[in-house]
Amino acid sequence: MDSIEIVEVGPRDGLQNIATTVPTDIKIQLIHALADAGYKRMEIGSFVSPKAIPQMADMDEVVRGLRPMPGVMGMALVPNSKGARRAIDAGVMDLEMVISMSTSHNESNVGRPTEESITDLEYLLQDVDPDNKLFLRIGLATSFHCPFEGLTDDAVVLRNIERMLKFRPNLEFALSDTTGLASPDRVKSLATQALAQFGDDASFIFHGHDTAGFGLANVLACIDAGIRSFDASVAGLGGCPFAPGATGNIASEDLVYLMHRMGIQTGIDLEKLLDAGDIIEAVPGVFGTGHVRKLPRERALEYRAAA
Ligand code: COA
Ligand code: ZN
């Protein structure tokens, strides 16, 4: 293996948990800077209720303000088919629908039990998108651990994947460590089983948070299992406001740095990524995390000269 894909989720997962309202033009500037850093795929925001996530209230304006980004897939998270219709109306056809594997988190996050979200997904695929025009990934939140119910059983996740693939083959699934408490052995176990059972019909990506500091170890565990796509967030921002105690995503800078140090290509320019992080960190009330951001810039980049 000589490369992996990193999907930048900063403009969505990263921003949704920030109390200060990030101005629309800064969001747009951030997305453009991330595209310039080399991302081929990123989450640009979400079509959710502004009451639930006030930070995403300007989603339509953000989409309108974006310049064409050829070769970059800009995905939006949706909590339900209503959000998907809003996205389609805004011209966004690359979506992630979030469905938690534990019903308590689904109720807290999107206001209904997991079963209702699965029924709504079926409706979305069959009635809202009968001609298969959408790219759809399913964010399997709480795949490993739920803040209310504790550990998630692998069998529950695998059974739900099987059911969803009956609605439409070739979906992408994000095995999501929403609370950031999954350990690498568990992550590897679920990733291995998911690939063995559904790897021919579906694709899988790992979405990790770094609450317990296991984020990068979990990525390596996934690589061992055969996963090649990973979500990460610029400046390590992020967290689900409906998952108490969860902290930010795996920091993109740390993941890019680790991969490059291991000779694994990501297509991301670390210097430009660090510059993109500066844009969002300059907003008062925004505090980035991650290790590589704390290094002196020339130290973070010196490996490139040596490579
Ligand atoms: N975008 C905007 N508004 C939406 C919406 C969407 N995708 N889906 C529903 N609504 C509106 C409804 O029309 C209703 O509006 P009204 O009060 O004007 O009648 C209102 O939101 C409440 O809808 P309701 O169906 O009663 O559900 P709710 O209050 O339980 O909210 C969600 C459900 C899904 C809209 C809300 O929980 C949500 O947006 N969650 C997103 C959570 C999130 O982004 N988490 C982080 C990412 S994992
Ligand atoms: Zn997340």
mmCIF file of C-alpha atoms and ligand atoms in Angstrom:
data_model
loop_
_atom_site.group_PDB
_atom_site.id
_atom_site.type_symbol
_atom_site.label_atom_id
_atom_site.label_comp_id
_atom_site.label_asym_id
_atom_site.label_seq_id
_atom_site.Cartn_x
_atom_site.Cartn_y
_atom_site.Cartn_z
ATOM 1 C CA MET A 1 0.000 0.000 0.000
ATOM 2 C CA ASP A 2 1.515 3.324 -0.955
ATOM 3 C CA SER A 3 -1.361 5.754 -0.454
ATOM 4 C CA ILE A 4 -4.511 6.415 1.521
ATOM 5 C CA GLU A 5 -7.385 8.846 1.070
ATOM 6 C CA ILE A 6 -8.032 11.478 3.720
ATOM 7 C CA VAL A 7 -11.459 13.107 3.762
ATOM 8 C CA GLU A 8 -11.418 16.498 5.470
ATOM 9 C CA VAL A 9 -14.378 16.932 7.819
ATOM 10 C CA GLY A 10 -13.328 20.211 9.464
ATOM 11 C CA PRO A 11 -15.912 22.459 7.789
ATOM 12 C CA ARG A 12 -18.671 20.170 9.159
ATOM 13 C CA ASP A 13 -17.645 18.089 12.179
ATOM 14 C CA GLY A 14 -14.963 20.642 13.069
ATOM 15 C CA LEU A 15 -17.243 23.646 13.131
ATOM 16 C CA GLN A 16 -20.480 22.137 14.467
ATOM 17 C CA ASN A 17 -19.194 22.062 18.042
ATOM 18 C CA ILE A 18 -17.835 25.627 18.168
ATOM 19 C CA ALA A 19 -19.902 28.002 20.279
ATOM 20 C CA THR A 20 -18.779 31.194 18.499
ATOM 21 C CA THR A 21 -20.501 31.760 15.166
ATOM 22 C CA VAL A 22 -17.870 31.398 12.481
ATOM 23 C CA PRO A 23 -18.562 34.035 9.783
ATOM 24 C CA THR A 24 -19.749 32.652 6.443
ATOM 25 C CA ASP A 25 -16.832 34.168 4.521
ATOM 26 C CA ILE A 26 -14.330 32.463 6.856
ATOM 27 C CA LYS A 27 -16.039 29.103 6.246
ATOM 28 C CA ILE A 28 -15.775 29.675 2.504
ATOM 29 C CA GLN A 29 -12.137 30.760 2.804
ATOM 30 C CA LEU A 30 -11.396 27.630 4.852
ATOM 31 C CA ILE A 31 -13.008 25.290 2.321
ATOM 32 C CA HIS A 32 -11.094 26.922 -0.538
ATOM 33 C CA ALA A 33 -7.817 26.700 1.393
ATOM 34 C CA LEU A 34 -8.440 23.008 2.085
ATOM 35 C CA ALA A 35 -9.142 22.380 -1.592
ATOM 36 C CA ASP A 36 -5.882 24.166 -2.394
ATOM 37 C CA ALA A 37 -4.106 21.869 0.069
ATOM 38 C CA GLY A 38 -4.985 18.925 -2.183
ATOM 39 C CA TYR A 39 -8.126 17.326 -0.764
ATOM 40 C CA LYS A 40 -10.240 15.447 -3.263
ATOM 41 C CA ARG A 41 -13.100 15.019 -0.819
ATOM 42 C CA MET A 42 -14.358 17.022 2.119
ATOM 43 C CA GLU A 43 -17.471 17.696 4.143
ATOM 44 C CA ILE A 44 -18.490 21.291 3.550
ATOM 45 C CA GLY A 45 -21.206 21.462 6.223
ATOM 46 C CA SER A 46 -24.601 20.036 7.056
ATOM 47 C CA PHE A 47 -28.267 20.622 6.250
ATOM 48 C CA VAL A 48 -29.565 20.236 9.767
ATOM 49 C CA SER A 49 -31.973 22.159 11.959
ATOM 50 C CA PRO A 50 -30.530 25.559 12.912
ATOM 51 C CA LYS A 51 -32.076 24.998 16.327
ATOM 52 C CA ALA A 52 -30.024 21.817 16.771
ATOM 53 C CA ILE A 53 -26.785 23.205 15.282
ATOM 54 C CA PRO A 54 -26.861 27.019 15.011
ATOM 55 C CA GLN A 55 -23.395 26.985 13.436
ATOM 56 C CA MET A 56 -24.835 25.461 10.227
ATOM 57 C CA ALA A 57 -27.672 27.987 9.820
ATOM 58 C CA ASP A 58 -25.856 29.622 6.877
ATOM 59 C CA MET A 59 -25.310 26.409 4.919
ATOM 60 C CA ASP A 60 -27.138 27.697 1.810
ATOM 61 C CA GLU A 61 -24.989 30.847 1.759
ATOM 62 C CA VAL A 62 -21.818 28.791 2.175
ATOM 63 C CA VAL A 63 -22.733 26.644 -0.831
ATOM 64 C CA ARG A 64 -23.611 29.708 -2.909
ATOM 65 C CA GLY A 65 -20.293 31.353 -2.023
ATOM 66 C CA LEU A 66 -18.069 28.476 -3.074
ATOM 67 C CA ARG A 67 -16.070 28.760 -6.242
ATOM 68 C CA PRO A 68 -16.060 25.768 -8.591
ATOM 69 C CA MET A 69 -13.623 23.212 -7.185
ATOM 70 C CA PRO A 70 -12.964 20.805 -10.064
ATOM 71 C CA GLY A 71 -12.058 17.321 -8.901
ATOM 72 C CA VAL A 72 -13.118 17.987 -5.301
ATOM 73 C CA MET A 73 -16.198 16.247 -3.921
ATOM 74 C CA GLY A 74 -17.926 18.571 -1.427
ATOM 75 C CA MET A 75 -20.151 16.436 0.764
ATOM 76 C CA ALA A 76 -22.864 17.593 3.158
ATOM 77 C CA LEU A 77 -24.177 15.762 6.191
ATOM 78 C CA VAL A 78 -27.938 15.326 6.445
ATOM 79 C CA PRO A 79 -29.891 14.018 9.448
ATOM 80 C CA ASN A 80 -32.983 12.966 7.477
ATOM 81 C CA SER A 81 -34.618 12.992 4.035
ATOM 82 C CA LYS A 82 -35.754 16.577 4.638
ATOM 83 C CA GLY A 83 -32.095 17.580 4.890
ATOM 84 C CA ALA A 84 -31.394 15.646 1.676
ATOM 85 C CA ARG A 85 -34.092 17.606 -0.150
ATOM 86 C CA ARG A 86 -32.588 20.858 1.118
ATOM 87 C CA ALA A 87 -29.169 19.714 -0.098
ATOM 88 C CA ILE A 88 -30.490 18.755 -3.533
ATOM 89 C CA ASP A 89 -32.265 22.128 -3.814
ATOM 90 C CA ALA A 90 -28.939 23.806 -3.015
ATOM 91 C CA GLY A 91 -27.248 21.720 -5.727
ATOM 92 C CA VAL A 92 -25.315 19.435 -3.359
ATOM 93 C CA MET A 93 -25.580 15.831 -4.559
ATOM 94 C CA ASP A 94 -22.878 14.218 -2.407
ATOM 95 C CA LEU A 95 -24.362 13.394 0.961
ATOM 96 C CA GLU A 96 -23.724 11.661 4.222
ATOM 97 C CA MET A 97 -26.763 10.550 6.195
ATOM 98 C CA VAL A 98 -25.963 10.051 9.849
ATOM 99 C CA ILE A 99 -27.594 7.098 11.611
ATOM 100 C CA SER A 100 -26.467 5.996 15.068
ATOM 101 C CA MET A 101 -26.101 2.312 15.812
ATOM 102 C CA SER A 102 -27.378 2.920 19.350
ATOM 103 C CA THR A 103 -30.920 4.184 19.489
ATOM 104 C CA SER A 104 -30.375 6.517 22.492
ATOM 105 C CA HIS A 105 -27.727 8.465 20.606
ATOM 106 C CA ASN A 106 -29.904 8.565 17.492
ATOM 107 C CA GLU A 107 -32.727 10.034 19.570
ATOM 108 C CA SER A 108 -30.430 12.582 21.141
ATOM 109 C CA ASN A 109 -28.769 13.479 17.812
ATOM 110 C CA VAL A 110 -31.600 13.395 15.283
ATOM 111 C CA GLY A 111 -34.710 13.112 17.428
ATOM 112 C CA ARG A 112 -35.895 9.605 16.608
ATOM 113 C CA PRO A 113 -35.017 5.934 17.101
ATOM 114 C CA THR A 114 -32.494 4.225 14.793
ATOM 115 C CA GLU A 115 -35.276 2.180 13.163
ATOM 116 C CA GLU A 116 -37.038 5.370 11.984
ATOM 117 C CA SER A 117 -33.819 6.687 10.489
ATOM 118 C CA ILE A 118 -33.339 3.412 8.598
ATOM 119 C CA THR A 119 -36.904 3.648 7.268
ATOM 120 C CA ASP A 120 -36.225 7.257 6.234
ATOM 121 C CA LEU A 121 -33.035 6.137 4.460
ATOM 122 C CA GLU A 122 -35.079 3.626 2.463
ATOM 123 C CA TYR A 123 -37.505 6.412 1.549
ATOM 124 C CA LEU A 124 -34.612 8.684 0.597
ATOM 125 C CA LEU A 125 -33.058 6.089 -1.687
ATOM 126 C CA GLN A 126 -36.284 4.872 -3.254
ATOM 127 C CA ASP A 127 -38.453 8.000 -3.455
ATOM 128 C CA VAL A 128 -36.220 11.055 -3.191
ATOM 129 C CA ASP A 129 -33.450 9.615 -5.370
ATOM 130 C CA PRO A 130 -35.077 6.936 -7.552
ATOM 131 C CA ASP A 131 -32.627 7.537 -10.409
ATOM 132 C CA ASN A 132 -29.562 7.033 -8.257
ATOM 133 C CA LYS A 133 -28.181 10.526 -8.813
ATOM 134 C CA LEU A 134 -26.875 11.019 -5.289
ATOM 135 C CA PHE A 135 -23.581 9.849 -3.886
ATOM 136 C CA LEU A 136 -24.565 8.577 -0.482
ATOM 137 C CA ARG A 137 -22.468 7.580 2.421
ATOM 138 C CA ILE A 138 -23.974 6.433 5.687
ATOM 139 C CA GLY A 139 -22.311 7.749 8.831
ATOM 140 C CA LEU A 140 -22.703 4.845 11.230
ATOM 141 C CA ALA A 141 -22.421 6.894 14.413
ATOM 142 C CA THR A 142 -21.690 5.109 17.704
ATOM 143 C CA SER A 143 -20.371 2.067 15.803
ATOM 144 C CA PHE A 144 -18.128 1.218 18.743
ATOM 145 C CA HIS A 145 -19.414 3.054 21.776
ATOM 146 C CA CYS A 146 -22.419 5.131 22.766
ATOM 147 C CA PRO A 147 -22.291 7.869 25.396
ATOM 148 C CA PHE A 148 -25.587 6.595 26.844
ATOM 149 C CA GLU A 149 -25.576 2.821 26.227
ATOM 150 C CA GLY A 150 -21.866 1.937 26.469
ATOM 151 C CA LEU A 151 -20.212 -0.531 24.097
ATOM 152 C CA THR A 152 -21.915 -1.263 20.783
ATOM 153 C CA ASP A 153 -22.148 -4.875 19.677
ATOM 154 C CA ASP A 154 -20.366 -5.503 16.335
ATOM 155 C CA ALA A 155 -23.284 -7.722 15.296
ATOM 156 C CA VAL A 156 -25.691 -4.759 15.474
ATOM 157 C CA VAL A 157 -23.529 -2.703 13.125
ATOM 158 C CA LEU A 158 -23.024 -5.571 10.676
ATOM 159 C CA ARG A 159 -26.734 -6.384 10.621
ATOM 160 C CA ASN A 160 -27.624 -2.763 9.893
ATOM 161 C CA ILE A 161 -25.082 -2.567 7.058
ATOM 162 C CA GLU A 162 -26.599 -5.705 5.533
ATOM 163 C CA ARG A 163 -30.102 -4.205 5.736
ATOM 164 C CA MET A 164 -29.067 -0.894 4.202
ATOM 165 C CA LEU A 165 -27.260 -2.593 1.320
ATOM 166 C CA LYS A 166 -30.561 -4.245 0.403
ATOM 167 C CA PHE A 167 -31.928 -0.734 -0.276
ATOM 168 C CA ARG A 168 -29.053 0.027 -2.633
ATOM 169 C CA PRO A 169 -25.709 -1.667 -3.296
ATOM 170 C CA ASN A 170 -22.410 0.210 -3.397
ATOM 171 C CA LEU A 171 -23.100 2.544 -0.512
ATOM 172 C CA GLU A 172 -20.201 3.889 1.477
ATOM 173 C CA PHE A 173 -20.241 3.367 5.236
ATOM 174 C CA ALA A 174 -18.308 5.415 7.764
ATOM 175 C CA LEU A 175 -17.485 3.271 10.789
ATOM 176 C CA SER A 176 -17.665 6.107 13.268
ATOM 177 C CA ASP A 177 -16.070 6.326 16.675
ATOM 178 C CA THR A 178 -18.339 9.160 17.778
ATOM 179 C CA THR A 179 -17.123 9.286 21.369
ATOM 180 C CA GLY A 180 -13.449 8.718 20.540
ATOM 181 C CA LEU A 181 -13.201 5.904 23.082
ATOM 182 C CA ALA A 182 -12.855 2.892 20.764
ATOM 183 C CA SER A 183 -9.640 0.938 21.200
ATOM 184 C CA PRO A 184 -7.590 -0.274 18.220
ATOM 185 C CA ASP A 185 -8.391 -3.961 18.768
ATOM 186 C CA ARG A 186 -12.131 -3.271 18.561
ATOM 187 C CA VAL A 187 -11.739 -1.004 15.573
ATOM 188 C CA LYS A 188 -9.678 -3.622 13.760
ATOM 189 C CA SER A 189 -12.175 -6.330 14.625
ATOM 190 C CA LEU A 190 -15.204 -4.472 13.248
ATOM 191 C CA ALA A 191 -13.313 -3.204 10.188
ATOM 192 C CA THR A 192 -12.078 -6.723 9.396
ATOM 193 C CA GLN A 193 -15.557 -8.237 9.685
ATOM 194 C CA ALA A 194 -17.192 -5.439 7.670
ATOM 195 C CA LEU A 195 -14.683 -5.819 4.839
ATOM 196 C CA ALA A 196 -14.923 -9.617 4.867
ATOM 197 C CA GLN A 197 -18.712 -9.621 4.737
ATOM 198 C CA PHE A 198 -19.460 -6.582 2.577
ATOM 199 C CA GLY A 199 -16.172 -5.466 1.016
ATOM 200 C CA ASP A 200 -17.327 -6.547 -2.484
ATOM 201 C CA ASP A 201 -20.591 -4.579 -2.311
ATOM 202 C CA ALA A 202 -19.730 -1.500 -0.265
ATOM 203 C CA SER A 203 -16.859 0.756 0.668
ATOM 204 C CA PHE A 204 -15.745 1.623 4.159
ATOM 205 C CA ILE A 205 -14.112 4.607 5.747
ATOM 206 C CA PHE A 206 -13.060 5.167 9.359
ATOM 207 C CA HIS A 207 -14.274 8.291 11.165
ATOM 208 C CA GLY A 208 -12.360 8.698 14.408
ATOM 209 C CA HIS A 209 -12.320 11.100 17.305
ATOM 210 C CA ASP A 210 -9.331 11.411 19.596
ATOM 211 C CA THR A 211 -10.907 11.695 23.048
ATOM 212 C CA ALA A 212 -8.791 8.944 24.596
ATOM 213 C CA GLY A 213 -5.764 9.647 22.384
ATOM 214 C CA PHE A 214 -6.291 6.468 20.334
ATOM 215 C CA GLY A 215 -7.077 8.223 17.040
ATOM 216 C CA LEU A 216 -3.894 7.484 15.091
ATOM 217 C CA ALA A 217 -3.547 4.018 16.618
ATOM 218 C CA ASN A 218 -7.055 3.320 15.363
ATOM 219 C CA VAL A 219 -6.075 4.463 11.871
ATOM 220 C CA LEU A 220 -3.136 2.049 11.874
ATOM 221 C CA ALA A 221 -5.433 -0.727 13.084
ATOM 222 C CA CYS A 222 -7.794 0.042 10.195
ATOM 223 C CA ILE A 223 -4.923 0.010 7.704
ATOM 224 C CA ASP A 224 -4.003 -3.459 8.993
ATOM 225 C CA ALA A 225 -7.610 -4.489 8.455
ATOM 226 C CA GLY A 226 -7.594 -3.167 4.861
ATOM 227 C CA ILE A 227 -9.382 0.202 5.172
ATOM 228 C CA ARG A 228 -7.837 2.876 2.962
ATOM 229 C CA SER A 229 -10.009 5.971 3.585
ATOM 230 C CA PHE A 230 -10.077 8.107 6.716
ATOM 231 C CA ASP A 231 -11.870 11.173 7.978
ATOM 232 C CA ALA A 232 -9.849 13.796 9.825
ATOM 233 C CA SER A 233 -10.383 17.401 10.818
ATOM 234 C CA VAL A 234 -8.125 20.386 10.320
ATOM 235 C CA ALA A 235 -6.699 21.642 13.632
ATOM 236 C CA GLY A 236 -8.280 18.619 15.344
ATOM 237 C CA LEU A 237 -11.549 20.487 15.725
ATOM 238 C CA GLY A 238 -14.811 18.656 16.035
ATOM 239 C CA GLY A 239 -17.150 16.674 18.182
ATOM 240 C CA CYS A 240 -20.804 15.834 18.311
ATOM 241 C CA PRO A 241 -22.702 18.262 20.550
ATOM 242 C CA PHE A 242 -25.064 15.368 21.311
ATOM 243 C CA ALA A 243 -22.306 13.026 22.522
ATOM 244 C CA PRO A 244 -21.317 14.384 25.927
ATOM 245 C CA GLY A 245 -17.582 14.162 26.611
ATOM 246 C CA ALA A 246 -16.480 13.548 23.017
ATOM 247 C CA THR A 247 -13.636 15.733 21.823
ATOM 248 C CA GLY A 248 -12.286 16.605 18.378
ATOM 249 C CA ASN A 249 -11.614 14.438 15.377
ATOM 250 C CA ILE A 250 -8.228 13.000 14.578
ATOM 251 C CA ALA A 251 -6.235 16.089 13.566
ATOM 252 C CA SER A 252 -5.656 16.099 9.801
ATOM 253 C CA GLU A 253 -2.167 17.539 10.275
ATOM 254 C CA ASP A 254 -1.180 14.637 12.553
ATOM 255 C CA LEU A 255 -2.584 12.045 10.173
ATOM 256 C CA VAL A 256 -0.915 13.586 7.116
ATOM 257 C CA TYR A 257 2.378 13.886 8.997
ATOM 258 C CA LEU A 258 2.266 10.293 10.240
ATOM 259 C CA MET A 259 1.436 8.888 6.818
ATOM 260 C CA HIS A 260 4.151 10.903 5.081
ATOM 261 C CA ARG A 261 6.700 9.861 7.705
ATOM 262 C CA MET A 262 5.744 6.241 6.959
ATOM 263 C CA GLY A 263 6.138 6.788 3.208
ATOM 264 C CA ILE A 264 2.383 6.603 2.574
ATOM 265 C CA GLN A 265 1.090 9.280 0.197
ATOM 266 C CA THR A 266 -2.007 11.345 0.960
ATOM 267 C CA GLY A 267 -1.986 13.950 -1.817
ATOM 268 C CA ILE A 268 -2.169 16.662 0.868
ATOM 269 C CA ASP A 269 0.384 19.466 1.126
ATOM 270 C CA LEU A 270 1.081 19.715 4.879
ATOM 271 C CA GLU A 271 2.249 23.320 4.703
ATOM 272 C CA LYS A 272 -0.951 24.423 2.965
ATOM 273 C CA LEU A 273 -2.991 22.367 5.423
ATOM 274 C CA LEU A 274 -1.306 24.126 8.350
ATOM 275 C CA ASP A 275 -2.042 27.465 6.661
ATOM 276 C CA ALA A 276 -5.709 26.445 6.286
ATOM 277 C CA GLY A 277 -5.800 25.661 10.006
ATOM 278 C CA ASP A 278 -4.479 29.145 10.736
ATOM 279 C CA ILE A 279 -7.563 30.618 9.027
ATOM 280 C CA ILE A 280 -9.939 28.925 11.426
ATOM 281 C CA GLU A 281 -7.721 29.276 14.495
ATOM 282 C CA ALA A 282 -7.679 33.051 13.932
ATOM 283 C CA VAL A 283 -11.407 33.179 14.756
ATOM 284 C CA PRO A 284 -11.770 34.271 18.388
ATOM 285 C CA GLY A 285 -12.961 31.400 20.544
ATOM 286 C CA VAL A 286 -11.590 28.690 18.243
ATOM 287 C CA PHE A 287 -8.834 26.566 19.749
ATOM 288 C CA GLY A 288 -7.144 23.989 17.555
ATOM 289 C CA THR A 289 -5.596 20.813 18.898
ATOM 290 C CA GLY A 290 -3.289 18.130 17.560
ATOM 291 C CA HIS A 291 0.435 17.606 17.920
ATOM 292 C CA VAL A 292 1.885 18.754 14.608
ATOM 293 C CA ARG A 293 0.271 22.203 14.862
ATOM 294 C CA LYS A 294 2.238 22.733 18.077
ATOM 295 C CA LEU A 295 5.594 22.027 16.450
ATOM 296 C CA PRO A 296 7.576 24.958 15.083
ATOM 297 C CA ARG A 297 6.462 25.100 11.437
ATOM 298 C CA GLU A 298 9.940 24.407 10.022
ATOM 299 C CA ARG A 299 10.268 21.355 12.274
ATOM 300 C CA ALA A 300 6.904 20.035 11.102
ATOM 301 C CA LEU A 301 8.004 20.393 7.493
ATOM 302 C CA GLU A 302 11.687 19.395 7.660
ATOM 303 C CA TYR A 303 11.029 15.713 6.861
ATOM 304 C CA ARG A 304 10.041 16.804 3.359
ATOM 305 C CA ALA A 305 13.574 18.004 2.584
ATOM 306 C CA ALA A 306 14.953 14.725 3.912
ATOM 307 C CA ALA A 307 12.522 12.567 1.927
HETATM 308 N N1 COA B 1 -32.995 20.928 8.191
HETATM 309 C C1 COA B 1 -33.686 21.987 8.708
HETATM 310 N N2 COA B 1 -34.799 21.865 9.423
HETATM 311 C C2 COA B 1 -35.277 20.621 9.641
HETATM 312 C C3 COA B 1 -34.632 19.483 9.127
HETATM 313 C C4 COA B 1 -33.450 19.666 8.383
HETATM 314 N N3 COA B 1 -32.769 18.638 7.893
HETATM 315 N N4 COA B 1 -35.330 18.410 9.494
HETATM 316 C C5 COA B 1 -36.378 18.830 10.208
HETATM 317 N N5 COA B 1 -36.352 20.164 10.299
HETATM 318 C C6 COA B 1 -37.277 21.055 10.974
HETATM 319 C C7 COA B 1 -38.710 20.588 10.958
HETATM 320 O O1 COA B 1 -39.332 20.942 9.766
HETATM 321 C C8 COA B 1 -39.279 21.303 12.154
HETATM 322 O O2 COA B 1 -39.485 22.662 11.809
HETATM 323 P P1 COA B 1 -40.625 23.544 12.520
HETATM 324 O O3 COA B 1 -40.257 23.606 13.975
HETATM 325 O O4 COA B 1 -40.493 24.846 11.832
HETATM 326 O O5 COA B 1 -41.878 22.791 12.258
HETATM 327 C C9 COA B 1 -38.132 21.262 13.147
HETATM 328 O O6 COA B 1 -36.936 21.097 12.369
HETATM 329 C C10 COA B 1 -38.245 20.157 14.134
HETATM 330 O O7 COA B 1 -38.385 18.956 13.458
HETATM 331 P P2 COA B 1 -38.802 17.606 14.170
HETATM 332 O O8 COA B 1 -39.096 16.615 13.105
HETATM 333 O O9 COA B 1 -39.836 17.871 15.216
HETATM 334 O O10 COA B 1 -37.521 17.050 14.844
HETATM 335 P P3 COA B 1 -36.536 17.512 15.986
HETATM 336 O O11 COA B 1 -36.848 18.804 16.639
HETATM 337 O O12 COA B 1 -36.365 16.323 16.837
HETATM 338 O O13 COA B 1 -35.204 17.737 15.124
HETATM 339 C C11 COA B 1 -33.545 17.195 13.481
HETATM 340 C C12 COA B 1 -34.749 16.707 14.287
HETATM 341 C C13 COA B 1 -33.002 15.988 12.749
HETATM 342 C C14 COA B 1 -33.978 18.262 12.532
HETATM 343 C C15 COA B 1 -32.488 17.769 14.461
HETATM 344 O O14 COA B 1 -32.326 16.916 15.546
HETATM 345 C C16 COA B 1 -31.152 17.978 13.786
HETATM 346 O O15 COA B 1 -30.994 18.804 12.908
HETATM 347 N N6 COA B 1 -30.121 17.234 14.204
HETATM 348 C C17 COA B 1 -28.797 17.348 13.637
HETATM 349 C C18 COA B 1 -27.814 16.903 14.641
HETATM 350 C C19 COA B 1 -26.406 17.020 14.151
HETATM 351 O O16 COA B 1 -26.084 17.645 13.157
HETATM 352 N N7 COA B 1 -25.504 16.363 14.908
HETATM 353 C C20 COA B 1 -24.123 16.397 14.595
HETATM 354 C C21 COA B 1 -23.762 15.582 13.425
HETATM 355 S S1 COA B 1 -23.578 13.892 13.788
HETATM 356 ZN ZN ZN B 2 -17.593 12.990 14.223
#
